Amino acid sequence: MEIKSKGSNRMGDFRRTLLESASFDSAVARKIAADTGNLATYRSVEALLDAFEFTLDPGSEAKKDVLREKEAIETDKKDKLMKYENEKKRLGYFERQDIEQTMEREINIEAVNKRLSNCWDVATKRGLFND
């Protein structure tokens, strides 16, 4: 038998749990990526953010905000990767090896962290934990 409090808010609690889990996974992934260079650990963060996005009502202002910022982040990420590719062409072999290991990883990590931050901002601004 489930006991529900008067102010029970399942969807809001679920959204908060998704973002808290994404924040925790992001911290773990940041440590793993720094130690090993493995970006695969960020996939769980992206999956949790996609799940958060899925909980938003289609056509709502919150969903529009999240999608708009997600698109801006992806565009910024592509621009940075293009700039990085152009810079890489001018470098020597050994310089290129050093930069390849860090630049692409930093660009991807920055994009995931911006998206996570944006989801928190939209959820707080739009009152998505109060549904």
PDB file of C-alpha atoms in Angstrom:
ATOM      1  CA  MET A   1       0.000   0.000   0.000  1.00  0.00           C
ATOM      2  CA  GLU A   2       1.422   3.328  -1.088  1.00  0.00           C
ATOM      3  CA  ILE A   3       1.028   6.301   1.186  1.00  0.00           C
ATOM      4  CA  LYS A   4       0.898   9.551  -0.737  1.00  0.00           C
ATOM      5  CA  SER A   5       1.372  12.903   0.859  1.00  0.00           C
ATOM      6  CA  LYS A   6      -1.115  15.622   0.174  1.00  0.00           C
ATOM      7  CA  GLY A   7       1.332  17.481  -2.055  1.00  0.00           C
ATOM      8  CA  SER A   8       2.476  14.440  -4.014  1.00  0.00           C
ATOM      9  CA  ASN A   9       3.858  15.403  -7.375  1.00  0.00           C
ATOM     10  CA  ARG A  10       4.912  12.383  -9.378  1.00  0.00           C
ATOM     11  CA  MET A  11       5.864  14.022 -12.686  1.00  0.00           C
ATOM     12  CA  GLY A  12       7.711  16.864 -10.990  1.00  0.00           C
ATOM     13  CA  ASP A  13       9.562  14.400  -8.759  1.00  0.00           C
ATOM     14  CA  PHE A  14      10.382  12.233 -11.772  1.00  0.00           C
ATOM     15  CA  ARG A  15      11.785  15.204 -13.688  1.00  0.00           C
ATOM     16  CA  ARG A  16      13.878  16.235 -10.694  1.00  0.00           C
ATOM     17  CA  THR A  17      15.177  12.671 -10.344  1.00  0.00           C
ATOM     18  CA  LEU A  18      16.146  12.590 -14.026  1.00  0.00           C
ATOM     19  CA  LEU A  19      18.113  15.832 -13.743  1.00  0.00           C
ATOM     20  CA  GLU A  20      19.731  14.861 -10.445  1.00  0.00           C
ATOM     21  CA  SER A  21      20.774  11.524 -11.950  1.00  0.00           C
ATOM     22  CA  ALA A  22      22.138  13.304 -15.034  1.00  0.00           C
ATOM     23  CA  SER A  23      24.110  15.669 -12.792  1.00  0.00           C
ATOM     24  CA  PHE A  24      25.571  12.769 -10.831  1.00  0.00           C
ATOM     25  CA  ASP A  25      26.407  10.813 -13.993  1.00  0.00           C
ATOM     26  CA  SER A  26      27.981  13.937 -15.460  1.00  0.00           C
ATOM     27  CA  ALA A  27      30.309  14.278 -12.474  1.00  0.00           C
ATOM     28  CA  VAL A  28      31.303  10.614 -12.724  1.00  0.00           C
ATOM     29  CA  ALA A  29      31.738  10.871 -16.506  1.00  0.00           C
ATOM     30  CA  ARG A  30      33.880  13.994 -16.119  1.00  0.00           C
ATOM     31  CA  LYS A  31      36.228  12.081 -13.806  1.00  0.00           C
ATOM     32  CA  ILE A  32      36.369   9.031 -16.077  1.00  0.00           C
ATOM     33  CA  ALA A  33      36.903  11.163 -19.186  1.00  0.00           C
ATOM     34  CA  ALA A  34      39.715  13.059 -17.472  1.00  0.00           C
ATOM     35  CA  ASP A  35      41.408   9.841 -16.357  1.00  0.00           C
ATOM     36  CA  THR A  36      40.914   7.718 -19.463  1.00  0.00           C
ATOM     37  CA  GLY A  37      39.750  10.007 -22.266  1.00  0.00           C
ATOM     38  CA  ASN A  38      36.668   7.811 -22.705  1.00  0.00           C
ATOM     39  CA  LEU A  39      33.621   9.840 -23.760  1.00  0.00           C
ATOM     40  CA  ALA A  40      31.243   6.876 -23.807  1.00  0.00           C
ATOM     41  CA  THR A  41      30.407   7.573 -20.170  1.00  0.00           C
ATOM     42  CA  TYR A  42      28.550  10.714 -21.263  1.00  0.00           C
ATOM     43  CA  ARG A  43      25.975   8.640 -23.136  1.00  0.00           C
ATOM     44  CA  SER A  44      24.052   7.997 -19.925  1.00  0.00           C
ATOM     45  CA  VAL A  45      23.884  11.743 -19.281  1.00  0.00           C
ATOM     46  CA  GLU A  46      22.567  12.358 -22.785  1.00  0.00           C
ATOM     47  CA  ALA A  47      20.010   9.551 -22.374  1.00  0.00           C
ATOM     48  CA  LEU A  48      18.747  11.042 -19.103  1.00  0.00           C
ATOM     49  CA  LEU A  49      18.475  14.478 -20.712  1.00  0.00           C
ATOM     50  CA  ASP A  50      16.548  12.958 -23.623  1.00  0.00           C
ATOM     51  CA  ALA A  51      14.220  11.296 -21.110  1.00  0.00           C
ATOM     52  CA  PHE A  52      13.714  14.640 -19.348  1.00  0.00           C
ATOM     53  CA  GLU A  53      12.919  16.251 -22.691  1.00  0.00           C
ATOM     54  CA  PHE A  54      10.423  13.465 -23.417  1.00  0.00           C
ATOM     55  CA  THR A  55       8.507  14.236 -20.187  1.00  0.00           C
ATOM     56  CA  LEU A  56       7.742  17.751 -21.411  1.00  0.00           C
ATOM     57  CA  ASP A  57       4.381  18.373 -23.031  1.00  0.00           C
ATOM     58  CA  PRO A  58       4.590  18.732 -26.825  1.00  0.00           C
ATOM     59  CA  GLY A  59       4.159  22.331 -27.860  1.00  0.00           C
ATOM     60  CA  SER A  60       4.761  23.682 -24.352  1.00  0.00           C
ATOM     61  CA  GLU A  61       6.993  26.700 -23.836  1.00  0.00           C
ATOM     62  CA  ALA A  62       9.344  24.589 -21.721  1.00  0.00           C
ATOM     63  CA  LYS A  63       9.789  22.052 -24.526  1.00  0.00           C
ATOM     64  CA  LYS A  64      10.354  24.857 -27.024  1.00  0.00           C
ATOM     65  CA  ASP A  65      12.981  26.402 -24.729  1.00  0.00           C
ATOM     66  CA  VAL A  66      14.784  23.087 -24.285  1.00  0.00           C
ATOM     67  CA  LEU A  67      14.727  22.283 -28.015  1.00  0.00           C
ATOM     68  CA  ARG A  68      15.815  25.782 -29.004  1.00  0.00           C
ATOM     69  CA  GLU A  69      18.796  25.667 -26.661  1.00  0.00           C
ATOM     70  CA  LYS A  70      19.638  22.082 -27.664  1.00  0.00           C
ATOM     71  CA  GLU A  71      19.788  23.168 -31.301  1.00  0.00           C
ATOM     72  CA  ALA A  72      21.948  26.182 -30.413  1.00  0.00           C
ATOM     73  CA  ILE A  73      24.329  23.958 -28.443  1.00  0.00           C
ATOM     74  CA  GLU A  74      24.621  21.481 -31.323  1.00  0.00           C
ATOM     75  CA  THR A  75      25.277  24.309 -33.794  1.00  0.00           C
ATOM     76  CA  ASP A  76      27.938  25.762 -31.500  1.00  0.00           C
ATOM     77  CA  LYS A  77      29.484  22.311 -31.112  1.00  0.00           C
ATOM     78  CA  LYS A  78      29.645  21.824 -34.895  1.00  0.00           C
ATOM     79  CA  ASP A  79      31.179  25.284 -35.360  1.00  0.00           C
ATOM     80  CA  LYS A  80      33.851  24.557 -32.753  1.00  0.00           C
ATOM     81  CA  LEU A  81      34.622  21.178 -34.313  1.00  0.00           C
ATOM     82  CA  MET A  82      34.975  22.797 -37.753  1.00  0.00           C
ATOM     83  CA  LYS A  83      37.286  25.458 -36.323  1.00  0.00           C
ATOM     84  CA  TYR A  84      39.269  22.728 -34.588  1.00  0.00           C
ATOM     85  CA  GLU A  85      39.591  20.776 -37.857  1.00  0.00           C
ATOM     86  CA  ASN A  86      40.911  23.892 -39.610  1.00  0.00           C
ATOM     87  CA  GLU A  87      43.430  24.563 -36.840  1.00  0.00           C
ATOM     88  CA  LYS A  88      44.519  20.934 -36.866  1.00  0.00           C
ATOM     89  CA  LYS A  89      45.546  21.176 -40.538  1.00  0.00           C
ATOM     90  CA  ARG A  90      48.133  23.830 -39.696  1.00  0.00           C
ATOM     91  CA  LEU A  91      49.847  21.806 -36.982  1.00  0.00           C
ATOM     92  CA  GLY A  92      52.666  19.333 -37.210  1.00  0.00           C
ATOM     93  CA  TYR A  93      52.174  15.642 -36.532  1.00  0.00           C
ATOM     94  CA  PHE A  94      53.186  15.620 -32.862  1.00  0.00           C
ATOM     95  CA  GLU A  95      51.342  18.837 -32.059  1.00  0.00           C
ATOM     96  CA  ARG A  96      48.250  17.413 -33.733  1.00  0.00           C
ATOM     97  CA  GLN A  97      48.418  14.240 -31.624  1.00  0.00           C
ATOM     98  CA  ASP A  98      48.436  16.257 -28.393  1.00  0.00           C
ATOM     99  CA  ILE A  99      45.541  18.470 -29.418  1.00  0.00           C
ATOM    100  CA  GLU A 100      43.415  15.648 -30.854  1.00  0.00           C
ATOM    101  CA  GLN A 101      43.336  13.960 -27.473  1.00  0.00           C
ATOM    102  CA  THR A 102      41.976  16.993 -25.670  1.00  0.00           C
ATOM    103  CA  MET A 103      40.099  19.363 -27.990  1.00  0.00           C
ATOM    104  CA  GLU A 104      37.414  17.029 -29.273  1.00  0.00           C
ATOM    105  CA  ARG A 105      36.825  15.648 -25.780  1.00  0.00           C
ATOM    106  CA  GLU A 106      36.518  19.146 -24.302  1.00  0.00           C
ATOM    107  CA  ILE A 107      34.079  20.274 -27.000  1.00  0.00           C
ATOM    108  CA  ASN A 108      31.805  17.260 -26.440  1.00  0.00           C
ATOM    109  CA  ILE A 109      31.935  17.561 -22.651  1.00  0.00           C
ATOM    110  CA  GLU A 110      31.157  21.268 -22.822  1.00  0.00           C
ATOM    111  CA  ALA A 111      28.109  20.589 -25.032  1.00  0.00           C
ATOM    112  CA  VAL A 112      26.678  17.972 -22.646  1.00  0.00           C
ATOM    113  CA  ASN A 113      27.269  20.200 -19.620  1.00  0.00           C
ATOM    114  CA  LYS A 114      25.611  23.183 -21.319  1.00  0.00           C
ATOM    115  CA  ARG A 115      22.607  21.051 -22.159  1.00  0.00           C
ATOM    116  CA  LEU A 116      22.367  19.795 -18.570  1.00  0.00           C
ATOM    117  CA  SER A 117      22.601  23.330 -17.228  1.00  0.00           C
ATOM    118  CA  ASN A 118      19.941  24.499 -19.672  1.00  0.00           C
ATOM    119  CA  CYS A 119      17.538  21.727 -18.615  1.00  0.00           C
ATOM    120  CA  TRP A 120      17.953  22.733 -14.964  1.00  0.00           C
ATOM    121  CA  ASP A 121      17.388  26.393 -15.862  1.00  0.00           C
ATOM    122  CA  VAL A 122      14.245  25.686 -17.889  1.00  0.00           C
ATOM    123  CA  ALA A 123      12.849  23.345 -15.227  1.00  0.00           C
ATOM    124  CA  THR A 124      13.365  25.936 -12.512  1.00  0.00           C
ATOM    125  CA  LYS A 125      12.141  28.876 -14.591  1.00  0.00           C
ATOM    126  CA  ARG A 126       9.032  27.070 -15.868  1.00  0.00           C
ATOM    127  CA  GLY A 127       8.190  25.372 -12.563  1.00  0.00           C
ATOM    128  CA  LEU A 128       8.488  21.875 -13.999  1.00  0.00           C
ATOM    129  CA  PHE A 129       9.036  20.309 -10.587  1.00  0.00           C
ATOM    130  CA  ASN A 130       5.613  21.543  -9.459  1.00  0.00           C
ATOM    131  CA  ASP A 131       3.447  19.727 -12.036  1.00  0.00           C
TER     132      ASP A 131
END
